[in-house]
Amino acid sequence: MRGPGRWWRRKTTPEKVETYTRWSFHSFAMVELATVGLTVAPVGARLGGLLLLMVAAHSAVCLVTVSRALDWTRGRRPQPVRLLWTVAAVTIAVTATAFGIVEHGPDGESVDGAAGGAVGVALIVGVGIIALGIRQRRHVFAVVGGFAAGAWIVQVAGGSPADTAFLAAAMVLMGGGLIAFTAVISVWLLNIVYELDEARETRTRLAVAEERLRFGRDLHDVMGRNLAVIALKSELAVQLAQRGRPEAVAQMVEVQRLAHESQREVREVVRGYREADLGTELAGAQGVLAAAGIDCTVSGATAAGLPVAVQSALGWVVREAATNVLRHGDARRCAVRLRVVEGCVVLSVENDGVVTEAENGLSGASSSSGSSASSGSSASSGSGLAGLRERLAEIDGTLEAGPAERGLFRLTAEIPLPSPAAPSGPAAPSGTASIAAVRSVSEVAP
């Protein structure tokens, strides 16, 4: 994209607003110089040239101050304190020169009008430019009021009538106050635009981070149980091979199949199409735990009538609970119960074999089902339950995990149902380790 406006089109929105603000205040200084240049002719070449030169110096100082003040507002430079005092000094010098011309220059209303115009423009523009470099609003009010009071004092000291002095002070107060208000509002809007742009960038980064967390959570949920099954079957294959039994080959073939299945599931997670089927997960968890020598019972309502979203969320809960029962503690019994109570579906998983703090140095929550960080769980289990809580929170569900009575550990997930009569949708493929694979482990286990 070429052309004279290319430099403008390449700017971001905050940069465009900043450029507009910068050149708007630059234009005030240029208007000051043009206004005095058009009205200074009646004063005479000598005095008029002196007044025009001083106004040009005032405009130049204002131009530099605008740039430095806006840079200071954006945190790129220190506050231009010396330039602010310079603008005030040059403004006072222009005012004193104009009053001197009125007192000692040529007589005539045109001369008085030209000098008065130079004084008014210089004071008004000077006050507005100084306001750009001041952060405290009360200081801005003090500058505007001080210049207005100074104009009144100079008028009265020069012998002007009281009403004329008051009118001049009122003009400086209103004109300078208007420019100062414009400066304050412009800086405020400029900062808001930059903050909104930063907030948008932050929101984008948070969205990316949230997606990374989702991917990590799903990857943990998908791979955790599959790797546990692979490890279990590999250990079984080693034991069979050491005993010279031919079933070891079949077990390793099954491990290979599970590895390919896990690879496919990871691809599904990446695509974002992964859903867990509660019925398949319950059957799979029962088979995996039974293969590991853990008596697992599943009771309560069936998953057939539950909405797809609820089944998927509870399927992840069952998977995480079964994985942690395998990895932590020394469980011998595990009970899974599914209930529908007062418009809510409640899934509870209880197991024994909780390791006490004296035995493991950890809380009982971390021994069997990997409770949350508050219970001293391991990093992996804590990450799994944190991911489950996030997943359940998306459908207004809750998750509680902790030690129960008689040395048990209980994990309870509760999800409100959108409608008691809500039909269940088609169940998505679970992609978990097949039940047949689990049963094969049980059949050949020594």
Tab-separated table of C-alpha atoms in Angstrom:
chain	number	residue	atom	x	y	z
A	1	MET	CA	0.000	0.000	0.000
A	2	ARG	CA	1.757	3.100	-1.251
A	3	GLY	CA	0.894	6.768	-1.317
A	4	PRO	CA	1.233	9.890	0.802
A	5	GLY	CA	-1.008	8.463	3.537
A	6	ARG	CA	0.968	5.261	3.997
A	7	TRP	CA	2.742	6.503	7.135
A	8	TRP	CA	-0.657	7.230	8.684
A	9	ARG	CA	-2.184	3.879	7.743
A	10	ARG	CA	0.755	2.034	9.268
A	11	LYS	CA	0.122	3.609	12.686
A	12	THR	CA	-1.888	1.854	15.352
A	13	THR	CA	-5.044	3.462	16.705
A	14	PRO	CA	-3.341	4.835	19.866
A	15	GLU	CA	-0.502	6.208	17.744
A	16	LYS	CA	-3.022	7.942	15.478
A	17	VAL	CA	-4.758	9.502	18.486
A	18	GLU	CA	-1.422	10.638	19.876
A	19	THR	CA	-0.415	12.173	16.535
A	20	TYR	CA	-3.747	13.975	16.305
A	21	THR	CA	-3.384	15.324	19.853
A	22	ARG	CA	0.202	16.392	19.274
A	23	TRP	CA	-0.540	18.298	16.085
A	24	SER	CA	-3.686	19.850	17.536
A	25	PHE	CA	-1.617	21.599	20.208
A	26	HIS	CA	1.104	22.390	17.690
A	27	SER	CA	-1.564	24.155	15.673
A	28	PHE	CA	-2.388	26.387	18.676
A	29	ALA	CA	1.155	27.733	18.631
A	30	MET	CA	1.065	28.219	14.868
A	31	VAL	CA	-2.289	30.030	15.112
A	32	GLU	CA	-0.761	32.319	17.746
A	33	LEU	CA	2.072	33.295	15.404
A	34	ALA	CA	-0.265	33.795	12.437
A	35	THR	CA	-2.717	35.899	14.465
A	36	VAL	CA	-0.035	38.273	15.778
A	37	GLY	CA	1.622	38.457	12.367
A	38	LEU	CA	-1.607	39.668	10.746
A	39	THR	CA	-2.358	42.331	13.387
A	40	VAL	CA	1.119	43.704	14.089
A	41	ALA	CA	1.395	45.953	11.027
A	42	PRO	CA	-0.086	49.133	12.662
A	43	VAL	CA	2.525	48.989	15.425
A	44	GLY	CA	5.362	49.906	13.081
A	45	ALA	CA	8.284	48.053	11.609
A	46	ARG	CA	10.606	48.339	14.598
A	47	LEU	CA	8.217	47.667	17.485
A	48	GLY	CA	6.087	45.340	15.404
A	49	GLY	CA	9.142	43.297	14.398
A	50	LEU	CA	10.213	43.059	18.040
A	51	LEU	CA	6.758	41.923	19.121
A	52	LEU	CA	6.538	39.432	16.247
A	53	LEU	CA	9.986	38.061	17.087
A	54	MET	CA	9.028	37.512	20.689
A	55	VAL	CA	5.759	35.842	19.707
A	56	ALA	CA	7.708	33.593	17.310
A	57	ALA	CA	10.022	32.631	20.163
A	58	HIS	CA	6.988	31.956	22.330
A	59	SER	CA	5.491	29.732	19.624
A	60	ALA	CA	8.751	27.823	19.183
A	61	VAL	CA	9.041	27.157	22.911
A	62	CYS	CA	5.403	26.035	22.984
A	63	LEU	CA	5.995	23.620	20.089
A	64	VAL	CA	8.913	21.986	21.883
A	65	THR	CA	7.021	21.887	25.179
A	66	VAL	CA	4.034	20.159	23.571
A	67	SER	CA	6.242	17.342	22.278
A	68	ARG	CA	8.132	16.921	25.552
A	69	ALA	CA	4.970	17.131	27.680
A	70	LEU	CA	3.158	14.454	25.664
A	71	ASP	CA	6.242	12.242	25.786
A	72	TRP	CA	6.283	12.712	29.562
A	73	THR	CA	2.599	11.795	29.716
A	74	ARG	CA	3.399	8.508	27.982
A	75	GLY	CA	6.369	7.846	30.278
A	76	ARG	CA	9.056	8.312	27.607
A	77	ARG	CA	10.737	11.387	29.088
A	78	PRO	CA	11.015	13.089	32.474
A	79	GLN	CA	8.667	15.937	33.233
A	80	PRO	CA	9.802	19.054	31.269
A	81	VAL	CA	9.875	21.338	34.308
A	82	ARG	CA	12.424	23.763	32.829
A	83	LEU	CA	10.491	24.083	29.604
A	84	LEU	CA	7.301	24.825	31.554
A	85	TRP	CA	9.065	27.621	33.411
A	86	THR	CA	10.488	28.832	30.095
A	87	VAL	CA	7.004	29.008	28.574
A	88	ALA	CA	5.800	30.987	31.594
A	89	ALA	CA	8.794	33.368	31.393
A	90	VAL	CA	8.427	33.959	27.648
A	91	THR	CA	4.674	34.490	28.099
A	92	ILE	CA	5.350	37.133	30.745
A	93	ALA	CA	7.980	38.726	28.476
A	94	VAL	CA	5.550	38.936	25.543
A	95	THR	CA	2.919	40.437	27.853
A	96	ALA	CA	5.368	43.018	29.230
A	97	THR	CA	6.537	43.936	25.706
A	98	ALA	CA	2.962	44.406	24.511
A	99	PHE	CA	2.112	46.625	27.492
A	100	GLY	CA	5.283	48.622	26.850
A	101	ILE	CA	4.210	49.204	23.274
A	102	VAL	CA	0.809	50.380	24.485
A	103	GLU	CA	2.416	52.825	26.934
A	104	HIS	CA	5.355	54.096	24.875
A	105	GLY	CA	4.534	53.188	21.291
A	106	PRO	CA	2.452	55.040	18.693
A	107	ASP	CA	-0.936	56.227	19.711
A	108	GLY	CA	-4.062	54.783	18.180
A	109	GLU	CA	-6.731	52.180	18.738
A	110	SER	CA	-5.185	49.864	16.146
A	111	VAL	CA	-1.921	49.769	18.089
A	112	ASP	CA	-3.722	49.099	21.345
A	113	GLY	CA	-5.807	46.389	19.671
A	114	ALA	CA	-2.755	44.678	18.147
A	115	ALA	CA	-0.854	44.729	21.443
A	116	GLY	CA	-3.887	43.560	23.399
A	117	GLY	CA	-4.444	40.720	20.922
A	118	ALA	CA	-0.830	39.613	21.274
A	119	VAL	CA	-1.174	39.632	25.064
A	120	GLY	CA	-4.418	37.655	25.029
A	121	VAL	CA	-3.244	35.038	22.532
A	122	ALA	CA	0.090	34.550	24.276
A	123	LEU	CA	-1.490	34.199	27.702
A	124	ILE	CA	-4.222	31.827	26.567
A	125	VAL	CA	-1.926	29.577	24.517
A	126	GLY	CA	0.782	29.674	27.193
A	127	VAL	CA	-1.624	28.565	29.914
A	128	GLY	CA	-2.932	25.711	27.782
A	129	ILE	CA	0.546	24.461	26.879
A	130	ILE	CA	1.693	24.590	30.503
A	131	ALA	CA	-1.366	22.515	31.505
A	132	LEU	CA	-0.104	19.698	29.281
A	133	GLY	CA	2.925	19.225	31.514
A	134	ILE	CA	1.068	19.238	34.843
A	135	ARG	CA	-0.506	16.134	36.328
A	136	GLN	CA	-2.297	17.509	39.377
A	137	ARG	CA	-5.584	19.186	38.487
A	138	ARG	CA	-5.349	21.686	41.330
A	139	HIS	CA	-2.042	22.860	39.917
A	140	VAL	CA	-3.730	23.443	36.565
A	141	PHE	CA	-6.399	25.552	38.281
A	142	ALA	CA	-3.665	27.458	40.085
A	143	VAL	CA	-1.858	28.239	36.808
A	144	VAL	CA	-5.032	29.460	35.091
A	145	GLY	CA	-6.045	31.579	38.078
A	146	GLY	CA	-2.520	32.923	38.532
A	147	PHE	CA	-2.228	34.157	34.968
A	148	ALA	CA	-5.698	35.682	35.089
A	149	ALA	CA	-4.841	37.470	38.355
A	150	GLY	CA	-1.528	38.598	36.887
A	151	ALA	CA	-3.299	40.089	33.871
A	152	TRP	CA	-5.651	42.002	36.177
A	153	ILE	CA	-2.766	43.289	38.337
A	154	VAL	CA	-0.762	44.474	35.322
A	155	GLN	CA	-3.792	46.238	33.881
A	156	VAL	CA	-4.549	48.002	37.137
A	157	ALA	CA	-0.882	48.940	37.688
A	158	GLY	CA	-0.745	50.396	34.181
A	159	GLY	CA	-3.586	52.757	34.950
A	160	SER	CA	-6.331	50.929	33.031
A	161	PRO	CA	-9.913	51.307	34.263
A	162	ALA	CA	-11.162	48.658	36.630
A	163	ASP	CA	-13.762	47.366	34.202
A	164	THR	CA	-11.147	47.037	31.435
A	165	ALA	CA	-8.778	45.217	33.795
A	166	PHE	CA	-11.572	42.901	34.906
A	167	LEU	CA	-12.570	42.187	31.296
A	168	ALA	CA	-8.978	41.321	30.383
A	169	ALA	CA	-8.627	39.035	33.397
A	170	ALA	CA	-11.964	37.353	32.561
A	171	MET	CA	-10.851	36.762	28.975
A	172	VAL	CA	-7.604	35.181	30.127
A	173	LEU	CA	-9.494	33.104	32.710
A	174	MET	CA	-12.068	31.803	30.228
A	175	GLY	CA	-9.737	31.406	27.253
A	176	GLY	CA	-6.869	29.934	29.249
A	177	GLY	CA	-9.268	27.752	31.213
A	178	LEU	CA	-10.788	26.424	27.989
A	179	ILE	CA	-7.391	25.532	26.500
A	180	ALA	CA	-6.242	24.038	29.818
A	181	PHE	CA	-9.441	21.974	30.030
A	182	THR	CA	-8.855	20.820	26.461
A	183	ALA	CA	-5.300	19.807	27.396
A	184	VAL	CA	-6.430	17.858	30.456
A	185	ILE	CA	-9.197	16.063	28.541
A	186	SER	CA	-6.878	15.308	25.609
A	187	VAL	CA	-4.266	13.736	27.860
A	188	TRP	CA	-6.940	11.762	29.677
A	189	LEU	CA	-8.408	10.427	26.422
A	190	LEU	CA	-4.948	9.615	25.093
A	191	ASN	CA	-4.132	7.589	28.204
A	192	ILE	CA	-7.479	5.790	27.993
A	193	VAL	CA	-6.859	4.829	24.363
A	194	TYR	CA	-3.455	3.402	25.238
A	195	GLU	CA	-4.880	1.558	28.252
A	196	LEU	CA	-7.665	0.074	26.135
A	197	ASP	CA	-5.120	-1.055	23.567
A	198	GLU	CA	-3.007	-2.633	26.314
A	199	ALA	CA	-6.137	-4.270	27.745
A	200	ARG	CA	-6.932	-5.722	24.334
A	201	GLU	CA	-3.413	-7.105	24.043
A	202	THR	CA	-3.685	-8.497	27.568
A	203	ARG	CA	-6.999	-10.110	26.716
A	204	THR	CA	-5.410	-11.683	23.640
A	205	ARG	CA	-2.515	-13.015	25.695
A	206	LEU	CA	-4.926	-14.344	28.330
A	207	ALA	CA	-6.968	-16.069	25.636
A	208	VAL	CA	-3.826	-17.734	24.334
A	209	ALA	CA	-2.795	-18.703	27.872
A	210	GLU	CA	-6.275	-20.064	28.593
A	211	GLU	CA	-6.165	-22.140	25.434
A	212	ARG	CA	-2.767	-23.472	26.437
A	213	LEU	CA	-4.138	-24.381	29.857
A	214	ARG	CA	-7.116	-26.072	28.249
A	215	PHE	CA	-4.855	-28.038	25.965
A	216	GLY	CA	-2.590	-29.016	28.860
A	217	ARG	CA	-5.595	-30.012	30.960
A	218	ASP	CA	-7.107	-32.103	28.174
A	219	LEU	CA	-3.757	-33.673	27.385
A	220	HIS	CA	-3.314	-34.573	31.052
A	221	ASP	CA	-6.795	-36.050	31.233
A	222	VAL	CA	-6.406	-38.007	27.989
A	223	MET	CA	-2.900	-39.352	28.471
A	224	GLY	CA	-3.002	-39.966	32.229
A	225	ARG	CA	-5.200	-43.028	32.198
A	226	ASN	CA	-3.863	-44.412	28.909
A	227	LEU	CA	-0.297	-44.226	30.161
A	228	ALA	CA	-1.354	-45.890	33.397
A	229	VAL	CA	-2.870	-48.769	31.408
A	230	ILE	CA	0.208	-48.990	29.186
A	231	ALA	CA	2.465	-49.100	32.245
A	232	LEU	CA	0.300	-51.793	33.829
A	233	LYS	CA	0.238	-53.952	30.713
A	234	SER	CA	3.960	-53.469	30.124
A	235	GLU	CA	4.687	-54.613	33.671
A	236	LEU	CA	2.473	-57.622	33.097
A	237	ALA	CA	4.256	-58.396	29.820
A	238	VAL	CA	7.629	-58.268	31.609
A	239	GLN	CA	6.420	-60.681	34.249
A	240	LEU	CA	5.022	-63.033	31.609
A	241	ALA	CA	8.217	-62.859	29.581
A	242	GLN	CA	10.316	-63.662	32.628
A	243	ARG	CA	8.184	-66.766	33.170
A	244	GLY	CA	8.505	-67.750	29.514
A	245	ARG	CA	4.796	-67.485	28.809
A	246	PRO	CA	3.739	-66.678	25.208
A	247	GLU	CA	1.024	-64.256	26.357
A	248	ALA	CA	3.771	-61.610	26.753
A	249	VAL	CA	3.769	-61.075	22.984
A	250	ALA	CA	0.030	-60.452	22.974
A	251	GLN	CA	0.382	-57.976	25.813
A	252	MET	CA	3.064	-55.997	23.969
A	253	VAL	CA	0.894	-56.007	20.836
A	254	GLU	CA	-1.867	-54.533	22.983
A	255	VAL	CA	0.569	-51.920	24.355
A	256	GLN	CA	1.407	-50.970	20.793
A	257	ARG	CA	-2.270	-50.628	19.979
A	258	LEU	CA	-2.842	-48.458	23.029
A	259	ALA	CA	0.083	-46.248	22.025
A	260	HIS	CA	-1.476	-45.706	18.588
A	261	GLU	CA	-4.813	-45.042	20.241
A	262	SER	CA	-3.213	-42.448	22.511
A	263	GLN	CA	-1.616	-40.802	19.511
A	264	ARG	CA	-5.006	-40.542	17.842
A	265	GLU	CA	-6.554	-39.089	21.002
A	266	VAL	CA	-3.846	-36.439	21.217
A	267	ARG	CA	-4.665	-35.381	17.677
A	268	GLU	CA	-8.319	-35.127	18.650
A	269	VAL	CA	-7.421	-32.990	21.647
A	270	VAL	CA	-5.454	-30.667	19.415
A	271	ARG	CA	-8.406	-30.316	17.099
A	272	GLY	CA	-10.657	-29.545	20.070
A	273	TYR	CA	-13.159	-32.297	19.264
A	274	ARG	CA	-12.466	-34.540	22.257
A	275	GLU	CA	-15.464	-35.542	24.336
A	276	ALA	CA	-15.690	-38.176	27.064
A	277	ASP	CA	-18.575	-40.645	27.236
A	278	LEU	CA	-19.650	-41.308	30.814
A	279	GLY	CA	-20.882	-44.835	30.230
A	280	THR	CA	-17.676	-45.885	28.500
A	281	GLU	CA	-15.553	-44.187	31.141
A	282	LEU	CA	-17.398	-45.943	33.976
A	283	ALA	CA	-16.947	-49.334	32.348
A	284	GLY	CA	-13.338	-48.607	31.493
A	285	ALA	CA	-12.496	-47.407	35.006
A	286	GLN	CA	-14.113	-50.506	36.502
A	287	GLY	CA	-12.083	-52.768	34.236
A	288	VAL	CA	-8.778	-50.944	34.775
A	289	LEU	CA	-9.148	-50.955	38.557
A	290	ALA	CA	-10.171	-54.608	38.561
A	291	ALA	CA	-7.081	-55.460	36.498
A	292	ALA	CA	-4.960	-53.738	39.147
A	293	GLY	CA	-6.520	-55.858	41.897
A	294	ILE	CA	-8.918	-53.155	43.127
A	295	ASP	CA	-12.537	-54.148	43.704
A	296	CYS	CA	-14.549	-51.441	41.905
A	297	THR	CA	-18.345	-51.200	42.060
A	298	VAL	CA	-20.531	-48.866	40.010
A	299	SER	CA	-24.048	-48.152	41.274
A	300	GLY	CA	-26.839	-45.659	41.017
A	301	ALA	CA	-28.514	-44.065	38.014
A	302	THR	CA	-27.564	-44.742	34.417
A	303	ALA	CA	-25.795	-42.235	32.193
A	304	ALA	CA	-28.141	-42.754	29.259
A	305	GLY	CA	-30.554	-39.942	30.125
A	306	LEU	CA	-27.993	-37.237	30.871
A	307	PRO	CA	-27.155	-34.365	28.506
A	308	VAL	CA	-24.020	-34.730	26.411
A	309	ALA	CA	-22.202	-31.878	28.178
A	310	VAL	CA	-22.900	-33.400	31.596
A	311	GLN	CA	-21.792	-36.847	30.458
A	312	SER	CA	-18.598	-35.430	29.030
A	313	ALA	CA	-17.710	-33.518	32.201
A	314	LEU	CA	-18.470	-36.481	34.471
A	315	GLY	CA	-16.542	-38.753	32.148
A	316	TRP	CA	-13.445	-36.632	32.758
A	317	VAL	CA	-14.105	-36.871	36.499
A	318	VAL	CA	-14.275	-40.671	36.372
A	319	ARG	CA	-11.105	-40.813	34.294
A	320	GLU	CA	-9.137	-38.549	36.624
A	321	ALA	CA	-10.393	-40.363	39.734
A	322	ALA	CA	-9.501	-43.786	38.345
A	323	THR	CA	-6.066	-42.570	37.276
A	324	ASN	CA	-5.283	-41.162	40.709
A	325	VAL	CA	-6.537	-44.280	42.492
A	326	LEU	CA	-4.044	-46.258	40.415
A	327	ARG	CA	-1.179	-43.848	40.974
A	328	HIS	CA	-1.576	-42.927	44.651
A	329	GLY	CA	-2.141	-44.847	47.835
A	330	ASP	CA	-2.759	-48.562	48.237
A	331	ALA	CA	-6.449	-48.922	47.489
A	332	ARG	CA	-8.247	-52.265	47.682
A	333	ARG	CA	-11.820	-51.099	47.180
A	334	CYS	CA	-13.362	-48.304	45.136
A	335	ALA	CA	-17.039	-47.381	44.873
A	336	VAL	CA	-18.495	-45.155	42.151
A	337	ARG	CA	-22.044	-43.896	42.599
A	338	LEU	CA	-24.131	-41.802	40.211
A	339	ARG	CA	-27.265	-40.071	41.505
A	340	VAL	CA	-29.803	-37.534	40.269
A	341	VAL	CA	-31.019	-35.455	43.213
A	342	GLU	CA	-33.264	-32.380	42.999
A	343	GLY	CA	-32.295	-31.382	39.503
A	344	CYS	CA	-28.607	-32.122	39.987
A	345	VAL	CA	-26.504	-35.076	39.001
A	346	VAL	CA	-24.012	-36.153	41.660
A	347	LEU	CA	-21.076	-38.443	41.008
A	348	SER	CA	-19.062	-39.708	43.980
A	349	VAL	CA	-15.924	-41.849	43.975
A	350	GLU	CA	-14.736	-43.392	47.255
A	351	ASN	CA	-11.661	-45.506	47.844
A	352	ASP	CA	-9.673	-46.816	50.790
A	353	GLY	CA	-5.906	-47.110	51.144
A	354	VAL	CA	-5.360	-43.498	52.162
A	355	VAL	CA	-1.762	-42.854	53.212
A	356	THR	CA	-1.573	-40.865	56.437
A	357	GLU	CA	0.600	-37.802	56.937
A	358	ALA	CA	2.897	-39.740	59.235
A	359	GLU	CA	3.470	-42.357	56.544
A	360	ASN	CA	3.919	-40.121	53.547
A	361	GLY	CA	4.460	-36.606	54.826
A	362	LEU	CA	1.447	-35.530	52.818
A	363	SER	CA	-2.208	-35.055	53.602
A	364	GLY	CA	-4.528	-37.935	53.095
A	365	ALA	CA	-6.055	-36.156	50.133
A	366	SER	CA	-2.960	-36.640	48.049
A	367	SER	CA	-2.610	-40.334	48.728
A	368	SER	CA	-5.437	-41.737	46.714
A	369	SER	CA	-7.169	-39.286	44.495
A	370	GLY	CA	-4.739	-36.429	44.317
A	371	SER	CA	-6.637	-33.664	46.026
A	372	SER	CA	-6.219	-30.000	45.431
A	373	ALA	CA	-3.142	-27.981	46.301
A	374	SER	CA	-4.600	-27.076	49.664
A	375	SER	CA	-4.435	-30.686	50.743
A	376	GLY	CA	-0.827	-31.117	49.789
A	377	SER	CA	-1.263	-33.195	46.676
A	378	SER	CA	1.391	-33.782	44.135
A	379	ALA	CA	1.801	-31.491	41.219
A	380	SER	CA	0.258	-33.842	38.737
A	381	SER	CA	-2.771	-34.795	40.776
A	382	GLY	CA	-3.358	-31.224	41.853
A	383	SER	CA	-3.169	-30.145	38.246
A	384	GLY	CA	-5.710	-32.826	37.299
A	385	LEU	CA	-8.269	-31.761	39.900
A	386	ALA	CA	-7.711	-28.106	39.090
A	387	GLY	CA	-8.454	-28.907	35.464
A	388	LEU	CA	-11.607	-30.776	36.486
A	389	ARG	CA	-12.799	-27.827	38.555
A	390	GLU	CA	-12.300	-25.523	35.583
A	391	ARG	CA	-14.150	-27.913	33.302
A	392	LEU	CA	-17.062	-28.284	35.723
A	393	ALA	CA	-17.203	-24.543	36.359
A	394	GLU	CA	-18.025	-24.016	32.682
A	395	ILE	CA	-21.369	-25.776	33.251
A	396	ASP	CA	-21.890	-24.444	36.806
A	397	GLY	CA	-20.641	-27.643	38.400
A	398	THR	CA	-18.580	-28.115	41.544
A	399	LEU	CA	-15.933	-30.592	42.659
A	400	GLU	CA	-15.029	-31.557	46.235
A	401	ALA	CA	-12.216	-33.879	47.222
A	402	GLY	CA	-10.897	-34.839	50.617
A	403	PRO	CA	-10.666	-37.497	53.324
A	404	ALA	CA	-13.925	-39.048	54.489
A	405	GLU	CA	-14.852	-41.216	57.458
A	406	ARG	CA	-13.281	-44.605	58.190
A	407	GLY	CA	-10.061	-43.856	56.340
A	408	LEU	CA	-11.727	-43.314	52.986
A	409	PHE	CA	-11.093	-40.677	50.390
A	410	ARG	CA	-14.090	-39.186	48.608
A	411	LEU	CA	-14.302	-37.197	45.400
A	412	THR	CA	-17.715	-35.681	44.655
A	413	ALA	CA	-18.785	-33.853	41.493
A	414	GLU	CA	-22.138	-32.094	41.313
A	415	ILE	CA	-23.611	-30.596	38.136
A	416	PRO	CA	-27.027	-28.939	37.830
A	417	LEU	CA	-29.193	-30.300	35.047
A	418	PRO	CA	-30.545	-27.738	32.561
A	419	SER	CA	-33.913	-29.460	32.488
A	420	PRO	CA	-35.264	-32.553	34.239
A	421	ALA	CA	-36.601	-33.793	30.913
A	422	ALA	CA	-33.617	-32.748	28.817
A	423	PRO	CA	-32.934	-35.387	26.162
A	424	SER	CA	-29.503	-36.762	25.905
A	425	GLY	CA	-27.589	-36.133	22.720
A	426	PRO	CA	-25.453	-38.609	20.847
A	427	ALA	CA	-22.463	-39.641	22.853
A	428	ALA	CA	-19.129	-38.610	21.417
A	429	PRO	CA	-16.398	-41.209	21.082
A	430	SER	CA	-14.438	-41.495	24.238
A	431	GLY	CA	-11.112	-42.438	22.736
A	432	THR	CA	-10.065	-44.159	25.966
A	433	ALA	CA	-8.431	-47.503	26.394
A	434	SER	CA	-10.842	-50.133	25.246
A	435	ILE	CA	-12.641	-52.337	27.723
A	436	ALA	CA	-11.475	-55.367	25.806
A	437	ALA	CA	-7.875	-54.342	26.484
A	438	VAL	CA	-8.631	-54.019	30.163
A	439	ARG	CA	-10.380	-57.369	30.272
A	440	SER	CA	-7.404	-58.978	28.591
A	441	VAL	CA	-5.223	-57.716	31.414
A	442	SER	CA	-7.561	-59.342	33.931
A	443	GLU	CA	-7.663	-62.613	32.029
A	444	VAL	CA	-3.899	-63.119	31.804
A	445	ALA	CA	-2.990	-61.606	35.174
A	446	PRO	CA	-1.133	-64.200	37.258
